Tab-separated table of C-alpha atoms and ligand atoms in Angstrom:
chain	number	residue	atom	x	y	z
A	16	MET	CA	11.746	1.663	13.441
A	17	ALA	CA	9.902	-1.621	13.951
A	18	GLY	CA	8.091	-3.591	11.308
A	19	ILE	CA	4.310	-3.583	11.281
A	20	THR	CA	1.500	-6.100	10.789
A	21	LEU	CA	-1.650	-4.802	9.131
A	22	GLN	CA	-4.908	-6.316	7.982
A	23	ALA	CA	-5.189	-6.257	4.195
A	24	PRO	CA	-7.865	-3.479	3.986
A	25	ASP	CA	-5.777	-1.159	6.204
A	26	LEU	CA	-2.692	-1.749	4.085
A	27	VAL	CA	-4.690	-1.119	0.890
A	28	ALA	CA	-5.956	2.157	2.355
A	29	ARG	CA	-2.461	3.382	3.300
A	30	ILE	CA	-0.963	2.476	-0.093
A	31	ALA	CA	-3.906	4.002	-1.988
A	32	THR	CA	-3.412	7.271	-0.088
A	33	ILE	CA	0.224	7.398	-1.203
A	34	LEU	CA	-0.640	6.593	-4.826
A	35	ARG	CA	-3.336	9.306	-4.868
A	36	ALA	CA	-0.811	11.807	-3.512
A	37	ALA	CA	1.504	10.682	-6.350
A	38	GLY	CA	-1.125	11.713	-8.890
A	39	SER	CA	-3.426	8.727	-9.424
A	40	SER	CA	-7.198	9.015	-9.500
A	41	ALA	CA	-8.955	7.448	-6.505
A	42	GLU	CA	-10.057	4.493	-8.658
A	43	GLU	CA	-6.560	3.871	-10.031
A	44	ALA	CA	-4.978	4.192	-6.589
A	45	ASP	CA	-7.442	1.684	-5.110
A	46	THR	CA	-6.893	-0.814	-7.946
A	47	VAL	CA	-3.086	-0.649	-7.841
A	48	ALA	CA	-3.052	-0.830	-4.031
A	49	ALA	CA	-5.413	-3.833	-3.997
A	50	ASN	CA	-3.251	-5.615	-6.586
A	51	LEU	CA	-0.048	-5.051	-4.593
A	52	VAL	CA	-1.657	-6.164	-1.341
A	53	LEU	CA	-2.981	-9.292	-3.098
A	54	ALA	CA	0.644	-10.115	-4.003
A	55	ASN	CA	1.553	-9.799	-0.307
A	56	LEU	CA	-1.452	-11.914	0.650
A	57	SER	CA	-0.328	-14.521	-1.903
A	58	GLY	CA	3.058	-14.775	-0.170
A	59	HIS	CA	5.004	-12.825	-2.825
A	60	ASP	CA	6.223	-9.866	-0.777
A	61	SER	CA	8.832	-9.156	-3.468
A	62	HIS	CA	5.934	-7.976	-5.708
A	63	GLY	CA	3.751	-6.386	-3.065
A	64	VAL	CA	3.652	-3.013	-1.326
A	65	GLY	CA	7.464	-2.944	-1.170
A	66	MET	CA	7.330	-1.814	-4.821
A	67	VAL	CA	5.613	1.471	-3.892
A	68	PRO	CA	8.811	3.477	-3.204
A	69	ARG	CA	10.048	2.538	-6.652
A	70	TYR	CA	6.704	3.438	-8.248
A	71	VAL	CA	6.700	6.852	-6.531
A	72	ASP	CA	10.257	7.528	-7.721
A	73	ALA	CA	9.293	6.440	-11.247
A	74	VAL	CA	6.289	8.803	-11.253
A	75	LEU	CA	8.452	11.680	-10.002
A	76	GLU	CA	11.043	10.923	-12.715
A	77	GLY	CA	8.340	10.791	-15.395
A	78	GLY	CA	8.962	7.143	-16.316
A	79	LEU	CA	5.578	5.981	-14.953
A	80	LYS	CA	2.457	7.858	-16.056
A	81	PRO	CA	-0.517	7.833	-13.683
A	82	ASN	CA	-4.056	7.738	-15.114
A	83	THR	CA	-2.964	6.217	-18.421
A	84	SER	CA	-4.956	3.647	-20.384
A	85	VAL	CA	-3.883	0.985	-22.823
A	86	LYS	CA	-3.902	2.083	-26.470
A	87	VAL	CA	-4.977	-0.292	-29.247
A	88	GLN	CA	-2.328	-0.341	-31.966
A	89	LEU	CA	-3.675	-3.247	-33.981
A	90	ASP	CA	-7.036	-4.997	-33.756
A	91	ALA	CA	-7.190	-7.897	-36.191
A	92	GLY	CA	-9.652	-10.400	-34.757
A	93	ALA	CA	-7.694	-12.951	-32.763
A	94	LEU	CA	-4.622	-10.680	-32.802
A	95	LEU	CA	-4.390	-7.644	-30.543
A	96	THR	CA	-1.381	-5.356	-30.276
A	97	LEU	CA	-1.547	-2.906	-27.388
A	98	ASP	CA	0.614	-0.128	-26.010
A	99	GLY	CA	0.693	0.304	-22.244
A	100	GLN	CA	2.020	3.861	-22.689
A	101	ARG	CA	3.967	3.578	-19.398
A	102	GLY	CA	0.774	3.396	-17.374
A	103	TYR	CA	0.564	1.399	-14.145
A	104	GLY	CA	0.868	-2.273	-15.149
A	105	GLN	CA	-1.889	-3.148	-12.707
A	106	ILE	CA	-4.197	-0.901	-14.776
A	107	VAL	CA	-3.058	-1.339	-18.378
A	108	GLY	CA	-2.330	-5.038	-17.828
A	109	ALA	CA	-5.870	-5.661	-16.571
A	110	GLN	CA	-7.341	-3.600	-19.415
A	111	ALA	CA	-5.265	-5.580	-21.932
A	112	MET	CA	-6.320	-8.909	-20.430
A	113	GLY	CA	-9.967	-7.785	-20.437
A	114	LEU	CA	-9.727	-7.193	-24.182
A	115	ALA	CA	-7.907	-10.496	-24.798
A	116	ILE	CA	-10.411	-12.467	-22.710
A	117	ALA	CA	-13.391	-10.971	-24.569
A	118	ARG	CA	-11.748	-11.779	-27.890
A	119	ALA	CA	-10.916	-15.364	-26.866
A	120	ARG	CA	-14.510	-15.916	-25.746
A	121	GLU	CA	-15.743	-14.634	-29.090
A	122	LEU	CA	-13.246	-16.258	-31.458
A	123	GLY	CA	-11.798	-19.147	-29.445
A	124	SER	CA	-8.331	-17.695	-28.983
A	125	CYS	CA	-6.444	-14.452	-28.784
A	126	VAL	CA	-2.766	-13.612	-29.123
A	127	MET	CA	-2.308	-10.365	-27.240
A	128	ALA	CA	0.922	-8.368	-27.443
A	129	LEU	CA	1.359	-5.676	-24.794
A	130	GLY	CA	4.376	-3.358	-24.876
A	131	HIS	CA	5.499	-0.464	-22.655
A	132	ALA	CA	3.493	-1.379	-19.582
A	133	HIS	CA	4.976	-0.173	-16.330
A	134	HIS	CA	5.686	-3.033	-13.876
A	135	LEU	CA	2.916	-5.644	-14.236
A	136	GLY	CA	3.538	-7.048	-10.765
A	137	ARG	CA	2.486	-10.654	-10.165
A	138	ILE	CA	1.760	-12.138	-13.593
A	139	GLY	CA	-0.442	-14.828	-12.031
A	140	HIS	CA	-3.010	-12.074	-11.464
A	141	PHE	CA	-3.645	-11.940	-15.216
A	142	ALA	CA	-3.846	-15.723	-15.568
A	143	GLU	CA	-6.357	-15.709	-12.705
A	144	MET	CA	-8.508	-13.242	-14.671
A	145	ALA	CA	-8.606	-15.684	-17.622
A	146	VAL	CA	-9.162	-18.922	-15.682
A	147	ALA	CA	-12.033	-17.262	-13.794
A	148	GLN	CA	-13.770	-17.259	-17.204
A	149	GLY	CA	-12.867	-20.885	-17.944
A	150	LEU	CA	-9.991	-19.928	-20.276
A	151	VAL	CA	-6.425	-21.214	-20.539
A	152	SER	CA	-3.838	-18.435	-20.427
A	153	ILE	CA	-0.098	-18.438	-21.231
A	154	HIS	CA	2.183	-15.463	-20.567
A	155	PHE	CA	5.758	-14.603	-21.549
A	156	VAL	CA	7.070	-11.409	-19.978
A	157	ASN	CA	10.313	-9.447	-20.242
A	158	VAL	CA	11.605	-6.800	-17.879
A	159	LEU	CA	13.247	-3.555	-18.957
A	160	SER	CA	15.186	-2.461	-15.890
A	161	ARG	CA	18.709	-3.022	-14.568
A	162	PRO	CA	19.768	-6.372	-16.137
A	163	VAL	CA	20.229	-8.576	-13.077
A	164	VAL	CA	20.335	-12.085	-14.556
A	165	ALA	CA	23.327	-13.648	-16.326
A	166	PRO	CA	23.071	-15.981	-19.338
A	167	TYR	CA	23.973	-19.624	-18.621
A	168	HIS	CA	27.795	-19.656	-18.618
A	169	GLY	CA	27.807	-15.859	-19.051
A	170	GLY	CA	29.721	-13.647	-16.640
A	171	ASP	CA	27.430	-10.657	-16.022
A	172	GLY	CA	23.777	-9.563	-15.935
A	173	ARG	CA	22.222	-9.221	-19.396
A	174	PHE	CA	18.438	-9.417	-18.826
A	175	GLY	CA	15.786	-9.240	-16.122
A	176	THR	CA	13.980	-11.832	-14.034
A	177	ASN	CA	11.629	-12.454	-17.026
A	178	PRO	CA	8.574	-14.235	-15.612
A	179	CYS	CA	6.582	-16.968	-17.300
A	180	CYS	CA	3.052	-17.960	-16.328
A	181	ILE	CA	0.490	-20.624	-17.326
A	182	GLY	CA	-3.051	-20.708	-15.961
A	183	VAL	CA	-5.336	-23.715	-16.526
A	184	PRO	CA	-8.911	-23.894	-15.179
A	185	LEU	CA	-9.848	-27.184	-13.477
A	186	PRO	CA	-13.606	-27.828	-13.491
A	187	GLY	CA	-15.016	-27.721	-9.966
A	188	GLN	CA	-11.569	-27.176	-8.452
A	189	GLU	CA	-9.164	-24.311	-7.889
A	190	PRO	CA	-7.039	-23.669	-11.022
A	191	PHE	CA	-3.462	-24.547	-11.850
A	192	ILE	CA	-1.520	-21.258	-11.762
A	193	LEU	CA	2.161	-21.673	-12.550
A	194	ASP	CA	3.826	-18.288	-12.202
A	195	PHE	CA	7.548	-17.836	-11.700
A	196	ALA	CA	10.565	-15.682	-12.440
A	197	THR	CA	13.180	-17.377	-14.626
A	198	SER	CA	15.948	-16.287	-12.253
A	199	ARG	CA	16.820	-18.778	-9.553
A	200	VAL	CA	15.382	-16.441	-6.917
A	201	ALA	CA	13.734	-13.038	-6.986
A	202	GLN	CA	16.006	-10.002	-6.778
A	203	GLY	CA	13.854	-8.749	-3.857
A	204	LYS	CA	14.705	-11.869	-1.869
A	205	MET	CA	18.422	-11.059	-2.218
A	206	ARG	CA	17.795	-7.543	-0.868
A	207	VAL	CA	16.098	-9.030	2.195
A	208	ALA	CA	18.903	-11.597	2.683
A	209	HIS	CA	21.506	-8.837	2.399
A	210	ASN	CA	19.663	-6.644	4.926
A	211	GLU	CA	19.444	-9.570	7.338
A	212	GLY	CA	23.084	-10.582	6.886
A	213	ARG	CA	22.194	-13.999	5.432
A	214	GLN	CA	24.055	-15.844	2.660
A	215	ALA	CA	22.376	-17.060	-0.535
A	216	GLU	CA	22.251	-20.723	-1.552
A	217	PRO	CA	25.277	-21.824	-3.617
A	218	GLY	CA	24.484	-21.661	-7.337
A	219	THR	CA	22.317	-18.543	-7.036
A	220	LEU	CA	24.763	-15.715	-7.739
A	221	ILE	CA	27.945	-14.637	-9.458
A	222	ASP	CA	30.026	-11.670	-8.376
A	223	GLU	CA	31.126	-8.628	-10.372
A	224	ARG	CA	33.887	-10.700	-12.008
A	225	GLY	CA	31.619	-13.624	-12.910
A	226	ARG	CA	32.784	-15.903	-10.088
A	227	PRO	CA	30.300	-17.951	-8.000
A	228	THR	CA	29.443	-16.340	-4.664
A	229	THR	CA	26.897	-16.677	-1.858
A	230	ASP	CA	27.035	-12.961	-0.925
A	231	PRO	CA	23.613	-11.443	-1.829
A	232	GLY	CA	25.143	-7.969	-1.598
A	233	VAL	CA	26.645	-8.442	-5.082
A	234	VAL	CA	23.241	-7.671	-6.636
A	235	VAL	CA	22.159	-5.139	-3.994
A	236	VAL	CA	25.016	-2.651	-3.485
A	237	PRO	CA	27.524	-1.347	-6.048
A	238	GLN	CA	30.692	-3.461	-6.010
A	239	PRO	CA	34.306	-2.243	-5.729
A	240	GLY	CA	34.604	-1.980	-9.532
A	241	GLY	CA	31.432	0.123	-9.656
A	242	GLY	CA	29.224	-2.587	-11.194
A	243	PHE	CA	27.119	-5.421	-9.799
A	244	GLY	CA	27.170	-9.189	-9.748
A	245	ALA	CA	24.229	-11.135	-11.176
A	246	LEU	CA	21.591	-13.734	-10.412
A	247	LEU	CA	21.725	-17.023	-12.316
A	248	PRO	CA	18.757	-18.429	-14.252
A	249	PHE	CA	16.885	-21.393	-12.708
A	250	GLY	CA	17.396	-24.836	-14.244
A	251	GLU	CA	20.763	-24.218	-15.917
A	252	HIS	CA	20.517	-24.082	-19.725
A	253	LYS	CA	16.782	-24.875	-19.700
A	254	GLY	CA	15.721	-21.997	-17.463
A	255	TYR	CA	18.124	-19.769	-19.355
A	256	GLY	CA	16.337	-20.756	-22.567
A	257	MET	CA	12.974	-19.865	-21.009
A	258	ALA	CA	14.346	-16.473	-19.966
A	259	VAL	CA	15.531	-15.795	-23.503
A	260	ALA	CA	12.141	-16.914	-24.871
A	261	CYS	CA	10.469	-14.377	-22.546
A	262	GLU	CA	12.732	-11.646	-23.911
A	263	LEU	CA	12.140	-12.661	-27.526
A	264	LEU	CA	8.361	-13.064	-27.143
A	265	GLY	CA	7.545	-10.555	-24.384
A	266	GLY	CA	10.071	-7.969	-25.564
A	267	ALA	CA	10.746	-8.377	-29.306
A	268	LEU	CA	7.501	-9.884	-30.642
A	269	THR	CA	5.306	-7.430	-28.705
A	270	GLY	CA	7.284	-4.480	-30.052
A	271	GLY	CA	7.909	-3.339	-26.471
A	272	GLY	CA	11.663	-3.782	-26.869
A	273	THR	CA	14.457	-5.989	-25.533
A	274	TRP	CA	17.272	-5.021	-23.202
A	275	HIS	CA	20.607	-4.545	-25.017
A	276	ARG	CA	22.446	-1.692	-23.347
A	277	PRO	CA	24.370	-0.998	-20.142
A	278	ALA	CA	22.411	-0.484	-16.911
A	279	ASP	CA	21.069	2.973	-16.148
A	280	GLN	CA	19.734	4.570	-12.972
A	281	ALA	CA	16.094	4.939	-14.110
A	282	ARG	CA	13.593	3.832	-11.455
A	283	ALA	CA	10.853	2.867	-13.914
A	284	VAL	CA	10.468	-0.873	-14.617
A	285	LEU	CA	8.804	-1.633	-17.938
A	286	ASN	CA	7.323	-4.993	-18.894
A	287	GLY	CA	6.345	-6.457	-22.252
A	288	MET	CA	3.891	-9.345	-22.208
A	289	LEU	CA	2.822	-11.796	-24.883
A	290	ALA	CA	-0.390	-13.510	-23.738
A	291	ILE	CA	-2.082	-16.433	-25.486
A	292	VAL	CA	-5.645	-17.045	-24.324
A	293	VAL	CA	-7.609	-20.143	-25.413
A	294	ASP	CA	-11.242	-21.136	-24.856
A	295	PRO	CA	-11.433	-24.976	-24.505
A	296	HIS	CA	-15.123	-24.879	-25.492
A	297	LYS	CA	-14.350	-23.243	-28.811
A	298	LEU	CA	-11.482	-25.700	-29.310
A	299	GLY	CA	-14.052	-28.494	-29.130
A	300	THR	CA	-12.185	-30.420	-26.424
A	301	ALA	CA	-13.806	-28.939	-23.313
A	302	ASP	CA	-15.348	-32.213	-22.064
A	303	ALA	CA	-12.214	-34.282	-22.558
A	304	PHE	CA	-10.064	-31.434	-21.271
A	305	GLY	CA	-12.010	-31.171	-18.021
A	306	ARG	CA	-12.125	-34.937	-17.506
A	307	GLU	CA	-8.464	-35.585	-18.315
A	308	ALA	CA	-7.141	-32.573	-16.420
A	309	LEU	CA	-8.995	-33.600	-13.250
A	310	ALA	CA	-7.931	-37.251	-13.623
A	311	PHE	CA	-4.312	-36.211	-13.956
A	312	VAL	CA	-4.374	-33.822	-11.013
A	313	ASP	CA	-6.016	-36.513	-8.831
A	314	TRP	CA	-3.326	-38.956	-9.947
A	315	LEU	CA	-0.638	-36.476	-8.888
A	316	ARG	CA	-2.250	-35.994	-5.481
A	317	GLN	CA	-2.129	-39.758	-4.883
A	318	SER	CA	1.683	-39.729	-4.977
A	319	PRO	CA	2.953	-40.733	-1.511
A	320	PRO	CA	4.687	-37.834	0.274
A	321	ALA	CA	8.452	-38.017	-0.025
A	322	PRO	CA	10.106	-38.403	3.395
A	323	GLY	CA	10.223	-35.117	5.291
A	324	THR	CA	7.688	-33.381	3.031
A	325	ASP	CA	3.950	-32.718	3.100
A	326	GLY	CA	3.537	-34.309	-0.318
A	327	ALA	CA	3.013	-33.057	-3.846
A	328	LEU	CA	1.222	-29.753	-4.419
A	329	ILE	CA	-0.327	-28.271	-7.552
A	330	ALA	CA	0.955	-24.842	-8.673
A	331	GLY	CA	-1.314	-22.150	-7.256
A	332	GLU	CA	-1.893	-23.980	-3.968
A	333	PRO	CA	0.940	-22.304	-2.027
A	334	GLU	CA	-0.445	-18.849	-2.950
A	335	ARG	CA	-3.998	-19.796	-1.921
A	336	ALA	CA	-2.717	-21.210	1.406
A	337	ALA	CA	-0.777	-17.991	2.027
A	338	ARG	CA	-3.898	-15.924	1.275
A	339	ALA	CA	-5.975	-17.863	3.791
A	340	GLU	CA	-3.283	-17.496	6.437
A	341	ARG	CA	-2.579	-13.794	5.857
A	342	GLN	CA	-6.269	-12.897	5.593
A	343	ARG	CA	-6.583	-14.297	9.104
A	344	HIS	CA	-3.400	-13.051	10.726
A	345	GLY	CA	-2.556	-9.922	8.741
A	346	ILE	CA	0.387	-8.990	6.528
A	347	ALA	CA	3.750	-8.405	8.206
A	348	VAL	CA	5.783	-5.630	6.564
A	349	ASP	CA	9.413	-5.614	7.677
A	350	ALA	CA	10.935	-2.496	9.251
A	351	ALA	CA	13.163	-1.582	6.281
A	352	THR	CA	10.274	-1.846	3.797
A	353	TRP	CA	7.889	0.134	6.030
A	354	ALA	CA	10.529	2.877	6.447
A	355	GLU	CA	10.949	3.029	2.656
A	356	ILE	CA	7.176	3.281	2.194
A	357	ASN	CA	7.022	6.151	4.716
A	358	ALA	CA	9.929	7.859	2.931
A	359	ALA	CA	8.023	7.523	-0.358
A	360	ALA	CA	4.940	9.014	1.326
A	361	ALA	CA	7.052	11.969	2.486
A	362	LYS	CA	8.227	12.568	-1.111
A	363	VAL	CA	4.609	13.173	-2.120
A	364	GLY	CA	3.854	15.381	0.886
A	365	LEU	CA	2.331	12.880	3.339
A	366	ALA	CA	3.187	12.348	7.006
A	367	ALA	CA	4.548	8.979	8.179
A	368	ALA	CA	1.976	6.363	9.257
B	16	NAD	P1	8.298	-18.927	-6.752
B	16	NAD	O1	9.701	-19.366	-6.878
B	16	NAD	O2	7.702	-18.814	-5.385
B	16	NAD	O3	7.403	-19.935	-7.643
B	16	NAD	C1	6.057	-19.709	-7.666
B	16	NAD	C2	5.349	-20.767	-8.511
B	16	NAD	O4	5.700	-22.074	-8.099
B	16	NAD	C3	3.852	-20.641	-8.292
B	16	NAD	O5	3.168	-21.023	-9.450
B	16	NAD	C4	3.615	-21.626	-7.148
B	16	NAD	O6	2.262	-22.020	-7.072
B	16	NAD	C5	4.533	-22.730	-7.553
B	16	NAD	N1	4.980	-23.540	-6.424
B	16	NAD	C6	5.675	-23.114	-5.333
B	16	NAD	N2	5.930	-24.149	-4.519
B	16	NAD	C7	5.384	-25.268	-5.089
B	16	NAD	C8	5.332	-26.647	-4.731
B	16	NAD	N3	5.882	-27.103	-3.596
B	16	NAD	N4	4.707	-27.499	-5.557
B	16	NAD	C9	4.121	-27.052	-6.716
B	16	NAD	N5	4.159	-25.744	-7.110
B	16	NAD	C10	4.784	-24.874	-6.306
B	16	NAD	O7	8.016	-17.507	-7.459
B	16	NAD	P2	9.073	-16.463	-8.028
B	16	NAD	O8	9.845	-17.036	-9.121
B	16	NAD	O9	9.807	-15.862	-6.863
B	16	NAD	O10	8.070	-15.354	-8.628
B	16	NAD	C11	7.278	-14.587	-7.722
B	16	NAD	C12	6.388	-13.632	-8.450
B	16	NAD	O11	7.160	-12.611	-9.055
B	16	NAD	C13	5.534	-14.207	-9.585
B	16	NAD	O12	4.193	-13.821	-9.324
B	16	NAD	C14	6.033	-13.502	-10.845
B	16	NAD	O13	5.025	-13.237	-11.812
B	16	NAD	C15	6.557	-12.228	-10.279
B	16	NAD	N6	7.542	-11.580	-11.144
B	16	NAD	C16	7.182	-10.450	-11.803
B	16	NAD	C17	8.110	-9.772	-12.579
B	16	NAD	C18	7.751	-8.511	-13.313
B	16	NAD	O14	8.628	-7.867	-13.862
B	16	NAD	N7	6.512	-8.102	-13.342
B	16	NAD	C19	9.416	-10.262	-12.692
B	16	NAD	C20	9.741	-11.454	-12.021
B	16	NAD	C21	8.805	-12.105	-11.230
C-alpha cells in the first residue's frame, strides 16, 4: 500500500472517526485528533497520528480510558495536584493546564503536578497554551512505558524519552518554545529508519549487550537474547541528568510514579508532568522582562550564519515553519503508518480509508 498525503482537516476527520469508534465522545475525538494532527503539522510525526494504533490498542486493553476528566487531588492555592486517571493526555493535560493557567493568573504562579495521564503527546502544546496568555511555563515529564533509554555509561534501557519543555512569551513576537525528548533521538525515528533500512548516527544506540551500534533495529525488534538495545541520552552526562530530573520531578514528585521494573507488553503509555507556570506581571518584572528578552533574541538573530547553514534560529521557529509548509502542501503519512492506522480502524469495526 502506498503512503498518502492529506490536508489537515481531512486527516483530523479520519482520526476522529477512529477515536469515536474506539469509544470517545465526538468532542473528545475531535480534540485528540486535532492535537495529533497539529503535531504532524509541527513536523513531529513521531507524536502525530502514528500514535493512533497504540491508543486504540491501549483502549482495547483497558489501559487508556476514553471520556475521562482530570481529578483534583489537592487544591492549595498556588499548588495543584491532579490525577489524569488514565484519560487521553490531550484531554486531561489540557484540563490540567487550564487550571494551572487560571491559578497563575490569579496568584502569580502555580506548581501543577499531574500524574497518571495517558500519553500527553507534544509537550510544547501545553507551553503554547500558557504563553498565549503571556505566561512562562516549564515542564518536566516522565514516561511510563517500555524503558528505551540507557543511563550515561549504563548498559541497558532504564527509563523513557522523558521530555522537557520551556515556553517563554516574547512581546509582539512569536514565543520561545523549547520542547525536546532527553533521548538523543525519538524512538519513533528509529522505527522509521529501521523500516527504511537506514543506519542511525554513531553515538545514538547501544545493542542488547550494551555495545555501541548504528543498527536502529535494536530498539525496534526483539533481539536474539529476547531483549532490546537502548537509545542513549542527548548531551552525555548532562542530558542524562535532565532525563533523571524529569523522572524525579515528573514521576516521583507528581505522585504518578517512576519506572523501576522490567519491561512489559502493555500498550498504554502513561506520563507524569510537573508544570511551573509564572505570570511576569505578578512577578513585577514584566516591563524589564519584555525589553530584555526581545533585546537578547534580536542579538542572537544578528549572529552571522555559520558556513553552510541558514543561521541561528530560536526554539519554536522550526515547528512554525513546518506548520506553514504543511498547511499549504498537506501532511504526508508514510505507507507503513497509514496501514497501521487502517488496521487500528479495523479493530474498532471500521473499513479502511
Ligand atoms: P527535536 O529534537 O526536533 O527538538 C525540538 C526542539 O528543538 C524544539 O523546541 C525546536 O524548536 C528546537 N529546535 C530544533 N532545531 C533548532 C534549531 N536549528 N535552532 C534552535 N532550536 C531548534 O525534538 P524531539 O526531541 O524529537 O521531541 C519531539 C517531540 O516529542 C516534542 O514535542 C516532545 O514533547 C515530544 N515527546 C513526548 C513524549 C511523551 O511521552 N509525551 C516523550 C518524548 C518526546
